[in-house]
Tab-separated table of C-alpha atoms in Angstrom:
chain	number	residue	atom	x	y	z
A	1	MET	CA	-39.317	13.100	34.475
A	2	LYS	CA	-40.831	16.300	33.874
A	3	LYS	CA	-43.937	14.650	32.625
A	4	ARG	CA	-44.293	12.290	36.492
A	5	ALA	CA	-43.100	15.501	38.580
A	6	VAL	CA	-46.091	17.881	36.759
A	7	ILE	CA	-48.477	14.569	37.715
A	8	LEU	CA	-47.086	13.840	41.499
A	9	GLY	CA	-47.923	18.085	41.734
A	10	CYS	CA	-51.331	18.157	40.567
A	11	ILE	CA	-51.932	15.238	42.891
A	12	PHE	CA	-50.793	16.137	45.828
A	13	SER	CA	-52.558	19.853	45.436
A	14	ALA	CA	-55.882	17.536	45.317
A	15	SER	CA	-55.519	15.726	48.507
A	16	ILE	CA	-56.271	18.855	50.184
A	17	LEU	CA	-59.955	17.968	48.706
A	18	LEU	CA	-59.427	14.138	48.890
A	19	SER	CA	-59.288	11.294	51.281
A	20	GLY	CA	-56.490	9.667	52.362
A	21	SER	CA	-57.246	5.988	50.977
A	22	HIS	CA	-58.512	7.586	47.474
A	23	ILE	CA	-54.804	9.826	47.388
A	24	LEU	CA	-52.661	6.107	47.214
A	25	SER	CA	-55.371	4.728	45.381
A	26	LEU	CA	-54.578	7.291	42.418
A	27	LEU	CA	-50.985	7.370	43.347
A	28	ASN	CA	-51.197	3.969	42.229
A	29	ASP	CA	-52.885	4.009	39.177
A	30	THR	CA	-50.493	6.915	38.157
A	31	ALA	CA	-47.175	5.038	38.521
A	32	LYS	CA	-48.522	1.799	36.582
A	33	LYS	CA	-49.749	4.593	33.475
A	34	GLU	CA	-46.181	5.751	34.348
A	35	THR	CA	-44.794	2.720	33.932
A	36	LYS	CA	-46.741	1.057	30.841
A	37	THR	CA	-45.781	4.847	29.175
A	38	VAL	CA	-42.007	4.097	29.783
A	39	SER	CA	-42.872	0.778	28.808
A	40	THR	CA	-43.752	1.497	25.868
A	41	TYR	CA	-41.026	4.001	25.089
A	42	GLN	CA	-38.886	1.881	25.223
A	43	ALA	CA	-40.000	-0.021	23.245
A	44	ALA	CA	-40.489	1.825	20.741
A	45	SER	CA	-36.738	3.020	21.242
A	46	GLN	CA	-35.296	-0.465	20.670
A	47	GLU	CA	-37.589	-1.106	17.809
A	48	GLU	CA	-36.240	2.203	16.274
A	49	ALA	CA	-32.942	0.973	16.895
A	50	GLU	CA	-32.988	-2.227	15.556
A	51	THR	CA	-34.322	-0.656	12.283
A	52	ASP	CA	-32.069	1.844	12.306
A	53	SER	CA	-29.224	-1.072	12.771
A	54	ASN	CA	-31.227	-3.302	9.828
A	55	ASP	CA	-30.614	-0.030	7.603
A	56	SER	CA	-27.555	0.190	8.481
A	57	GLU	CA	-26.846	-3.272	7.352
A	58	LYS	CA	-28.811	-3.617	3.803
A	59	GLU	CA	-26.862	0.092	3.173
A	60	ASP	CA	-23.872	-1.820	4.143
A	61	SER	CA	-24.768	-5.133	1.930
A	62	SER	CA	-25.689	-2.898	-0.592
A	63	LYS	CA	-22.383	-0.659	-1.140
A	64	SER	CA	-20.445	-4.044	-0.726
A	65	SER	CA	-22.882	-5.701	-3.514
A	66	LYS	CA	-22.300	-2.665	-5.841
A	67	GLU	CA	-17.965	-2.365	-4.946
A	68	GLN	CA	-17.565	-6.501	-6.198
A	69	SER	CA	-19.760	-5.522	-9.062
A	70	ILE	CA	-17.434	-3.048	-9.680
A	71	LEU	CA	-14.456	-4.920	-9.045
A	72	ASP	CA	-15.205	-8.001	-10.992
A	73	GLN	CA	-15.973	-5.717	-14.054
A	74	ALA	CA	-12.717	-3.862	-13.496
A	75	THR	CA	-10.829	-7.822	-13.184
A	76	ILE	CA	-11.961	-8.750	-16.380
A	77	MET	CA	-11.081	-5.720	-17.751
A	78	TYR	CA	-7.664	-6.053	-16.142
A	79	GLN	CA	-7.946	-10.022	-17.285
A	80	GLN	CA	-8.233	-9.112	-21.075
A	81	TYR	CA	-5.877	-6.370	-21.538
A	82	ASN	CA	-8.195	-3.179	-21.202
A	83	TYR	CA	-6.259	-1.117	-18.521
A	84	ASP	CA	-7.424	1.916	-19.725
A	85	GLU	CA	-10.847	1.082	-18.931
A	86	ALA	CA	-9.997	-0.626	-16.077
A	87	ILE	CA	-8.657	2.103	-14.960
A	88	LYS	CA	-11.071	4.575	-15.608
A	89	LEU	CA	-13.974	2.855	-13.568
A	90	LEU	CA	-11.781	2.423	-10.849
A	91	LYS	CA	-10.743	6.367	-10.741
A	92	GLY	CA	-14.459	7.071	-11.282
A	93	GLN	CA	-16.059	5.491	-8.073
A	94	LYS	CA	-16.271	8.629	-5.559
A	95	GLU	CA	-14.665	5.790	-2.562
A	96	PHE	CA	-11.561	5.202	-4.928
A	97	VAL	CA	-8.976	6.813	-3.154
A	98	SER	CA	-10.544	5.331	0.115
A	99	ASN	CA	-11.139	1.297	-0.844
A	100	LYS	CA	-7.547	-0.350	-0.814
A	101	ASP	CA	-8.673	-3.034	-3.348
A	102	TYR	CA	-9.781	-0.368	-6.093
A	103	MET	CA	-6.337	1.245	-6.075
A	104	ASP	CA	-4.279	-2.038	-5.760
A	105	LEU	CA	-6.138	-3.171	-9.221
A	106	ALA	CA	-5.741	0.245	-10.642
A	107	ALA	CA	-2.345	0.511	-9.882
A	108	LYS	CA	-1.932	-3.117	-11.376
A	109	CYS	CA	-2.921	-1.549	-14.679
A	110	GLN	CA	-0.905	0.456	-14.751
A	111	ILE	CA	2.190	-1.598	-13.792
A	112	SER	CA	0.900	-4.351	-17.033
A	113	LYS	CA	0.044	-1.784	-18.911
A	114	SER	CA	4.154	-0.852	-18.932
A	115	SER	CA	4.779	-3.701	-20.379
A	116	LEU	CA	2.160	-4.554	-23.497
A	117	VAL	CA	4.402	-4.139	-26.533
A	118	GLU	CA	2.157	-3.617	-29.920
A	119	TYR	CA	1.720	-6.648	-32.330
A	120	PRO	CA	2.352	-6.288	-35.856
A	121	LEU	CA	-1.323	-6.352	-38.002
A	122	GLU	CA	0.192	-8.345	-41.407
A	123	LYS	CA	1.042	-11.300	-39.119
A	124	ILE	CA	-2.871	-11.904	-38.021
A	125	THR	CA	-4.694	-15.344	-38.602
A	126	HIS	CA	-7.679	-15.253	-39.246
A	127	VAL	CA	-9.084	-18.996	-38.771
A	128	PHE	CA	-13.246	-20.070	-39.526
A	129	PHE	CA	-15.766	-22.526	-39.056
A	130	HIS	CA	-18.694	-23.688	-40.365
A	131	THR	CA	-21.983	-25.399	-37.879
A	132	LEU	CA	-20.011	-27.865	-35.565
A	133	ILE	CA	-20.875	-32.019	-35.775
A	134	LYS	CA	-23.114	-32.735	-32.095
A	135	ASP	CA	-23.587	-36.012	-33.679
A	136	THR	CA	-21.438	-38.176	-35.766
A	137	SER	CA	-23.250	-41.023	-35.893
A	138	LYS	CA	-25.991	-38.982	-37.933
A	139	ALA	CA	-23.279	-36.560	-39.980
A	140	PHE	CA	-21.273	-39.053	-41.362
A	141	ASP	CA	-24.090	-41.828	-42.161
A	142	GLY	CA	-23.430	-42.541	-46.061
A	143	ASP	CA	-25.865	-40.189	-47.303
A	144	SER	CA	-25.800	-38.207	-50.365
A	145	LYS	CA	-25.019	-34.759	-47.823
A	146	SER	CA	-21.949	-37.478	-45.884
A	147	GLY	CA	-18.684	-36.339	-48.287
A	148	GLY	CA	-19.864	-32.510	-47.565
A	149	TYR	CA	-19.896	-32.533	-44.278
A	150	ASN	CA	-16.691	-34.678	-43.450
A	151	GLN	CA	-14.756	-32.006	-46.459
A	152	VAL	CA	-15.904	-28.456	-44.156
A	153	MET	CA	-17.154	-29.077	-41.211
A	154	THR	CA	-15.541	-29.891	-37.925
A	155	THR	CA	-16.815	-31.934	-35.055
A	156	ILE	CA	-17.260	-30.480	-31.141
A	157	SER	CA	-14.633	-32.216	-29.760
A	158	GLU	CA	-11.735	-31.080	-32.983
A	159	PHE	CA	-13.325	-27.543	-32.225
A	160	ASN	CA	-12.809	-27.997	-28.592
A	161	LYS	CA	-8.970	-29.470	-28.345
A	162	ILE	CA	-8.494	-26.671	-31.176
A	163	ILE	CA	-9.305	-23.689	-28.982
A	164	GLN	CA	-7.501	-25.174	-26.263
A	165	ILE	CA	-4.068	-25.391	-27.442
A	166	LEU	CA	-4.509	-22.145	-29.329
A	167	TYR	CA	-4.879	-21.069	-25.505
A	168	ASP	CA	-2.238	-23.074	-24.119
A	169	LYS	CA	0.206	-21.384	-27.118
A	170	GLY	CA	-0.990	-17.691	-25.407
A	171	TYR	CA	-3.444	-17.107	-28.677
A	172	VAL	CA	-5.896	-14.351	-27.756
A	173	LEU	CA	-8.985	-13.377	-29.896
A	174	VAL	CA	-8.964	-10.161	-31.733
A	175	SER	CA	-11.536	-8.409	-34.410
A	176	PRO	CA	-10.964	-6.095	-37.459
A	177	HIS	CA	-12.251	-3.295	-35.919
A	178	ASP	CA	-8.951	-3.225	-34.062
A	179	MET	CA	-6.668	-3.921	-36.891
A	180	ALA	CA	-8.275	-0.679	-38.603
A	181	THR	CA	-10.920	2.285	-37.724
A	182	VAL	CA	-12.952	4.027	-40.035
A	183	ASN	CA	-12.552	7.874	-40.135
A	184	LYS	CA	-15.126	9.881	-39.712
A	185	ASP	CA	-14.958	11.344	-43.391
A	186	GLY	CA	-14.910	7.324	-44.883
A	187	THR	CA	-11.147	6.411	-44.462
A	188	MET	CA	-9.966	4.397	-42.698
A	189	SER	CA	-6.474	4.175	-40.048
A	190	ARG	CA	-4.059	1.397	-39.118
A	191	GLY	CA	-5.249	0.190	-35.401
A	192	LYS	CA	-2.747	-0.493	-32.943
A	193	ILE	CA	-3.033	-4.057	-31.101
A	194	MET	CA	-1.048	-3.661	-27.596
A	195	VAL	CA	-0.785	-6.929	-26.173
A	196	PRO	CA	1.141	-8.487	-23.950
A	197	GLU	CA	4.948	-10.321	-24.692
A	198	GLY	CA	4.261	-13.984	-26.226
A	199	LYS	CA	0.742	-13.180	-27.045
A	200	ILE	CA	-0.556	-13.798	-30.095
A	201	PRO	CA	-3.214	-11.835	-31.712
A	202	PHE	CA	-5.794	-13.877	-33.941
A	203	VAL	CA	-9.353	-14.073	-35.681
A	204	LEU	CA	-12.017	-16.590	-35.313
A	205	SER	CA	-15.193	-16.505	-37.181
A	206	GLN	CA	-18.441	-19.313	-38.333
A	207	ASP	CA	-19.772	-19.022	-41.589
A	208	ASP	CA	-23.838	-20.383	-42.147
A	209	VAL	CA	-24.994	-20.013	-38.546
A	210	SER	CA	-28.823	-20.085	-39.699
A	211	TYR	CA	-29.228	-23.873	-39.475
A	212	TYR	CA	-30.866	-24.715	-42.570
A	213	HIS	CA	-33.023	-26.979	-43.558
A	214	TYR	CA	-31.141	-29.405	-45.177
A	215	MET	CA	-29.104	-30.161	-41.946
A	216	ASP	CA	-32.527	-31.508	-39.787
A	217	GLY	CA	-31.527	-34.888	-38.804
A	218	ASP	CA	-27.765	-34.578	-39.564
A	219	GLY	CA	-26.603	-34.680	-35.979
A	220	TYR	CA	-26.528	-30.039	-35.698
A	221	ALA	CA	-28.235	-28.171	-33.202
A	222	SER	CA	-31.515	-26.802	-34.508
A	223	ARG	CA	-31.243	-22.989	-33.487
A	224	LEU	CA	-29.610	-20.587	-31.016
A	225	VAL	CA	-31.595	-19.789	-27.495
A	226	LEU	CA	-31.757	-17.375	-24.402
A	227	ASP	CA	-31.587	-20.125	-21.429
A	228	GLU	CA	-33.236	-19.174	-17.868
A	229	ASN	CA	-29.876	-17.100	-16.962
A	230	GLY	CA	-30.486	-15.704	-20.154
A	231	ASP	CA	-26.898	-17.226	-21.412
A	232	VAL	CA	-26.676	-17.404	-24.973
A	233	LYS	CA	-27.431	-20.954	-26.174
A	234	THR	CA	-28.255	-24.195	-28.797
A	235	GLU	CA	-31.032	-26.348	-28.770
A	236	TYR	CA	-30.826	-29.835	-29.521
A	237	ILE	CA	-33.953	-32.401	-31.315
A	238	GLU	CA	-33.421	-35.592	-30.073
A	239	ASP	CA	-34.668	-38.745	-31.981
A	240	ASP	CA	-37.716	-38.873	-29.322
A	241	GLY	CA	-38.912	-35.330	-30.257
A	242	SER	CA	-37.964	-33.482	-27.174
A	243	VAL	CA	-35.297	-30.618	-27.280
A	244	SER	CA	-32.506	-30.076	-24.995
A	245	VAL	CA	-30.592	-26.994	-24.022
A	246	GLY	CA	-26.994	-26.708	-23.893
A	247	ASP	CA	-23.708	-26.018	-26.092
A	248	TYR	CA	-23.779	-27.746	-28.920
A	249	ASP	CA	-21.982	-25.238	-31.196
A	250	MET	CA	-18.692	-22.314	-31.315
A	251	VAL	CA	-21.049	-19.771	-29.972
A	252	PRO	CA	-21.779	-21.385	-26.494
A	253	LEU	CA	-19.263	-22.431	-26.519
A	254	LEU	CA	-16.848	-20.442	-27.236
A	255	ASP	CA	-18.919	-18.328	-24.362
A	256	ALA	CA	-18.062	-20.547	-21.825
A	257	PHE	CA	-13.801	-21.411	-22.418
A	258	ILE	CA	-13.936	-17.061	-21.741
A	259	LYS	CA	-15.515	-17.465	-18.785
A	260	GLU	CA	-13.018	-20.015	-17.860
A	261	HIS	CA	-10.250	-18.331	-19.224
A	262	PRO	CA	-11.450	-14.599	-19.786
A	263	ASP	CA	-7.545	-14.136	-20.752
A	264	PHE	CA	-8.341	-15.638	-24.196
A	265	SER	CA	-10.078	-12.120	-25.196
A	266	TYR	CA	-8.704	-8.990	-26.285
A	267	HIS	CA	-10.882	-6.322	-24.430
A	268	GLY	CA	-14.156	-8.650	-24.379
A	269	ARG	CA	-14.152	-9.692	-28.196
A	270	LYS	CA	-15.754	-12.797	-29.150
A	271	GLY	CA	-15.888	-13.931	-32.870
A	272	ILE	CA	-18.433	-13.329	-36.068
A	273	LEU	CA	-20.933	-14.941	-37.399
A	274	ALA	CA	-21.140	-14.751	-41.172
A	275	MET	CA	-24.902	-14.702	-41.937
A	276	THR	CA	-26.414	-15.443	-44.590
A	277	GLY	CA	-30.675	-14.315	-45.264
A	278	TYR	CA	-33.151	-16.825	-46.875
A	279	ASP	CA	-33.650	-19.488	-44.914
A	280	GLY	CA	-33.087	-16.961	-41.857
A	281	VAL	CA	-30.134	-16.696	-39.268
A	282	LEU	CA	-29.775	-17.644	-35.712
A	283	GLY	CA	-32.115	-20.988	-36.524
A	284	TYR	CA	-35.633	-18.947	-36.481
A	285	ARG	CA	-37.262	-18.058	-39.738
A	286	THR	CA	-36.883	-14.255	-40.438
A	287	ASP	CA	-36.557	-13.851	-43.759
A	288	ILE	CA	-39.801	-12.212	-45.489
A	289	ALA	CA	-40.409	-15.790	-47.954
A	290	TYR	CA	-42.022	-17.358	-44.475
A	291	LYS	CA	-44.599	-14.840	-44.335
A	292	ASP	CA	-45.491	-14.294	-47.809
A	293	LYS	CA	-45.365	-17.323	-48.878
A	294	GLU	CA	-43.679	-15.979	-51.488
A	295	ASN	CA	-40.627	-17.865	-53.925
A	296	LEU	CA	-40.813	-20.945	-51.463
A	297	GLN	CA	-38.544	-23.774	-51.669
A	298	ASP	CA	-39.762	-26.991	-51.001
A	299	ASP	CA	-37.882	-27.787	-47.723
A	300	GLN	CA	-39.440	-23.891	-46.639
A	301	LYS	CA	-42.734	-24.879	-47.957
A	302	ALA	CA	-42.033	-28.615	-45.641
A	303	PHE	CA	-41.299	-26.292	-42.849
A	304	LEU	CA	-44.450	-24.342	-43.128
A	305	ASP	CA	-46.661	-27.604	-44.011
A	306	SER	CA	-45.154	-28.700	-40.286
A	307	HIS	CA	-45.311	-26.012	-38.548
A	308	PRO	CA	-49.282	-24.798	-38.991
A	309	ASP	CA	-49.171	-22.831	-35.765
A	310	PHE	CA	-45.553	-20.685	-37.151
A	311	ASP	CA	-45.645	-17.638	-35.682
A	312	TYR	CA	-43.210	-14.951	-38.130
A	313	ASP	CA	-43.483	-12.140	-36.312
A	314	GLN	CA	-42.386	-13.755	-33.108
A	315	ASP	CA	-39.166	-15.481	-34.807
A	316	VAL	CA	-38.467	-12.054	-35.468
A	317	LYS	CA	-38.542	-11.120	-31.707
A	318	ASP	CA	-37.418	-14.135	-30.832
A	319	ALA	CA	-34.058	-14.314	-32.777
A	320	LYS	CA	-33.222	-10.082	-32.055
A	321	LYS	CA	-33.347	-10.806	-28.891
A	322	VAL	CA	-30.746	-13.238	-29.051
A	323	ALA	CA	-28.727	-11.906	-31.470
A	324	ASP	CA	-28.872	-8.493	-28.976
A	325	ALA	CA	-27.666	-10.309	-26.398
A	326	MET	CA	-24.680	-11.896	-28.178
A	327	LYS	CA	-23.652	-8.530	-29.363
A	328	ALA	CA	-23.466	-7.808	-25.687
A	329	GLU	CA	-21.150	-10.242	-25.176
A	330	GLY	CA	-18.883	-9.893	-27.429
A	331	TRP	CA	-20.001	-10.957	-30.573
A	332	GLU	CA	-20.067	-9.739	-34.048
A	333	PHE	CA	-22.347	-10.205	-37.371
A	334	ALA	CA	-21.060	-9.598	-41.035
A	335	SER	CA	-22.767	-9.921	-44.193
A	336	HIS	CA	-21.857	-13.609	-45.904
A	337	THR	CA	-24.872	-12.436	-48.687
A	338	TRP	CA	-28.001	-12.730	-48.120
A	339	GLY	CA	-28.748	-15.776	-50.522
A	340	HIS	CA	-24.421	-17.239	-50.510
A	341	ARG	CA	-23.423	-15.579	-53.941
A	342	ASN	CA	-20.367	-16.020	-55.347
A	343	ALA	CA	-19.487	-12.119	-55.672
A	344	THR	CA	-16.750	-13.500	-58.146
A	345	THR	CA	-18.880	-14.849	-60.431
A	346	SER	CA	-21.720	-12.611	-59.392
A	347	THR	CA	-22.288	-9.511	-61.791
A	348	ALA	CA	-22.240	-5.707	-59.344
A	349	GLU	CA	-26.236	-5.723	-59.758
A	350	GLU	CA	-26.918	-9.151	-59.307
A	351	LEU	CA	-24.562	-8.175	-55.509
A	352	LYS	CA	-26.429	-4.659	-54.965
A	353	THR	CA	-29.860	-6.505	-55.426
A	354	ASP	CA	-28.839	-9.110	-52.839
A	355	ASP	CA	-27.368	-6.951	-50.054
A	356	LYS	CA	-30.535	-5.011	-50.612
A	357	LYS	CA	-32.775	-8.629	-49.522
A	358	TRP	CA	-29.578	-8.307	-46.663
A	359	LYS	CA	-30.721	-4.903	-45.442
A	360	ALA	CA	-34.020	-5.520	-45.506
A	361	TYR	CA	-34.591	-8.890	-43.271
A	362	VAL	CA	-30.989	-9.511	-41.791
A	363	ALA	CA	-30.301	-5.985	-40.760
A	364	PRO	CA	-33.356	-5.238	-38.403
A	365	ILE	CA	-32.827	-8.965	-36.329
A	366	LEU	CA	-28.607	-8.906	-35.988
A	367	GLY	CA	-28.051	-4.912	-36.824
A	368	ASP	CA	-25.994	-2.357	-39.185
A	369	THR	CA	-22.587	-4.115	-40.087
A	370	ASP	CA	-19.404	-2.393	-42.131
A	371	MET	CA	-17.959	-6.557	-42.429
A	372	VAL	CA	-18.544	-8.793	-45.404
A	373	ILE	CA	-17.264	-12.090	-44.839
A	374	PHE	CA	-17.287	-14.283	-49.121
A	375	ALA	CA	-19.531	-16.814	-49.721
A	376	PHE	CA	-17.141	-19.103	-50.861
A	377	GLY	CA	-14.124	-17.152	-49.877
A	378	ALA	CA	-14.885	-15.980	-53.233
A	379	ASP	CA	-13.530	-12.200	-53.624
A	380	ILE	CA	-14.354	-8.958	-55.417
A	381	GLY	CA	-10.351	-8.623	-56.642
A	382	ASP	CA	-7.385	-10.243	-56.938
A	383	TRP	CA	-4.468	-10.390	-54.147
A	384	GLU	CA	-3.436	-7.255	-55.365
A	385	GLY	CA	-5.578	-5.230	-54.466
A	386	TYR	CA	-9.381	-3.011	-54.887
A	387	SER	CA	-8.733	-0.863	-57.340
A	388	SER	CA	-11.120	2.178	-57.819
A	389	ASP	CA	-12.714	1.264	-60.769
A	390	ASN	CA	-13.724	-1.999	-59.838
A	391	ALA	CA	-17.798	-1.150	-59.552
A	392	LYS	CA	-18.171	-4.450	-57.163
A	393	PHE	CA	-16.128	-2.740	-53.935
A	394	ALA	CA	-17.501	1.048	-55.585
A	395	TYR	CA	-20.808	-0.521	-53.952
A	396	TYR	CA	-20.050	-2.527	-51.492
A	397	LYS	CA	-18.118	1.220	-49.793
A	398	LYS	CA	-21.194	2.945	-50.828
A	399	ALA	CA	-23.053	0.798	-49.079
A	400	GLY	CA	-21.352	0.885	-46.097
A	401	TYR	CA	-18.437	-1.799	-45.571
A	402	ASP	CA	-15.093	-1.086	-45.039
A	403	TYR	CA	-13.961	-4.566	-44.165
A	404	PHE	CA	-13.535	-8.105	-46.333
A	405	CYS	CA	-12.442	-10.817	-46.025
A	406	ASN	CA	-11.855	-13.932	-47.968
A	407	VAL	CA	-11.049	-17.923	-47.805
A	408	ASP	CA	-6.916	-17.694	-48.436
A	409	SER	CA	-4.566	-20.841	-47.269
A	410	SER	CA	-1.833	-18.606	-46.690
A	411	GLN	CA	-0.591	-18.028	-42.632
A	412	TYR	CA	-1.605	-14.322	-42.828
A	413	PHE	CA	-3.185	-12.117	-45.557
A	414	VAL	CA	-3.944	-8.597	-44.961
A	415	GLN	CA	-4.516	-5.980	-46.652
A	416	ILE	CA	-4.664	-1.887	-44.576
A	417	THR	CA	-5.568	0.488	-46.827
A	418	ASP	CA	-7.035	3.950	-46.328
A	419	GLN	CA	-10.088	2.510	-48.112
A	420	TYR	CA	-11.001	-0.431	-46.807
A	421	PHE	CA	-9.421	-3.094	-44.573
A	422	ARG	CA	-8.941	-7.021	-46.342
A	423	GLN	CA	-8.026	-9.787	-44.752
A	424	GLY	CA	-7.679	-13.596	-45.083
A	425	ARG	CA	-9.213	-16.788	-43.249
A	426	ARG	CA	-8.279	-20.241	-43.280
A	427	ASN	CA	-10.679	-23.326	-43.143
A	428	LEU	CA	-9.963	-25.202	-40.318
A	429	ASP	CA	-12.004	-28.581	-41.402
A	430	GLY	CA	-12.009	-31.729	-42.450
A	431	TYR	CA	-10.580	-30.994	-45.919
A	432	ARG	CA	-7.695	-28.487	-44.912
A	433	MET	CA	-6.452	-30.809	-41.555
A	434	TYR	CA	-6.397	-34.672	-43.837
A	435	TYR	CA	-4.818	-32.509	-46.807
A	436	ASN	CA	-2.958	-29.756	-45.640
A	437	PRO	CA	-2.264	-30.417	-41.848
A	438	ASP	CA	1.498	-28.832	-42.581
A	439	MET	CA	-0.274	-25.854	-43.430
A	440	LEU	CA	-1.742	-25.669	-39.899
A	441	SER	CA	1.170	-27.060	-37.747
A	442	ASP	CA	1.676	-23.116	-36.545
A	443	LEU	CA	-1.631	-23.561	-34.691
A	444	PHE	CA	-1.973	-27.171	-33.850
A	445	ASP	CA	-0.644	-30.804	-34.504
A	446	VAL	CA	-3.765	-31.719	-36.207
A	447	SER	CA	-2.950	-35.625	-35.002
A	448	GLU	CA	-3.890	-34.578	-31.260
A	449	VAL	CA	-6.957	-32.674	-32.479
A	450	TRP	CA	-9.005	-35.324	-35.333
A	451	ASP	CA	-11.468	-36.642	-34.317
A	452	SER	CA	-11.380	-40.875	-34.895
A	453	SER	CA	-15.358	-40.927	-36.113
A	454	ARG	CA	-14.993	-39.184	-38.799
A	455	PRO	CA	-14.580	-40.884	-41.950
A	456	THR	CA	-11.440	-41.165	-44.135
A	457	PRO	CA	-10.074	-40.779	-46.707
A	458	VAL	CA	-12.384	-37.458	-46.765
A	459	PRO	CA	-13.676	-36.476	-50.399
A	460	GLU	CA	-11.693	-34.426	-52.279
A	461	MET	CA	-12.942	-31.114	-53.745
């Protein structure tokens, strides 16, 4: 309005020199200009107000999304008995004291934490599988490999039923790293696993997740991959050569199960993959032999001949991406020796040579590990434990290994000393289920999980 007064004042002053009609015309023009200016100002103000409102809505939406993300993370921690970390995450948010959802969940964590009980470490069992059979008609087709598959493999159907039964009974996945910890000086200390009353911690592992050449066409997945969402899945080569992506082995199956049942995992633990290296890892042909083409086995030569465009460096890169994604989701890796060696019959020098290959060609992809899961279950010492004069143990300890697992048919076999952790594993395969179902009765009733497509009798070993 001040602007209008100034303009009108100037106009009336000029009227002394101008005619009445001219003054009226000037007044009309000025009024039109002012009206246009006011309209422009109002439009700009409205636009600015709408922009401020949109920015505010975006900020509110962003804040809401962040809060939901924090709440989701803390909720999973709560479901997986990781109460301290959930409380830490929630209290670390600036808005904690003003966010009722944060405070309520922190209170629930505190209450649940107070009811935890310590589980006896020596009563934690360890079960394991080999690569799961997707198509039993191919694995059990009567050829020379069928008998071996029937003995040491488990079908997807059996695995799914076993995992569901274990969950229903209250079993919870833990890691040997929860059971014992390595101190800065290399010695070991006992861990402490705190779970709700009635929960039963157990360790799970899988051997030889390399999808060896000899398994091609026998009803197994061909490799682990990342799907479009970044989730770890498996590829399966169909009869017509097309490739399907899905849950065809333990890793994606367990990932999916824990996504639906997060309380099956203690602090986000999954399983341990015991890995060799001579045919590569995770279905990728990453051993140096595929690059320098020296000392190739016949099936390795056949693979390279049938894949003239094979890119070694790309396979290494892709395998590492999968391994990193797995570790981020709670999976762990252990050495199964590079060449699937029998550690009982091998000399300390032979194990040293083999381990150097594992460290050179497997560790750069999977990462370093402090765990050895012995191939064939063949240990480097008897049940009484490892002594200081055991050259094999001395090498492995010096090489950075502190956790050792064999195969043992008993329900529990756990040794924790100030120098190492040692645990026996129980095979949940065709041989054990067929010949010793009573030895698995604490876990499940074999009759409830047995795959009817499995041929009987299972061959004796």
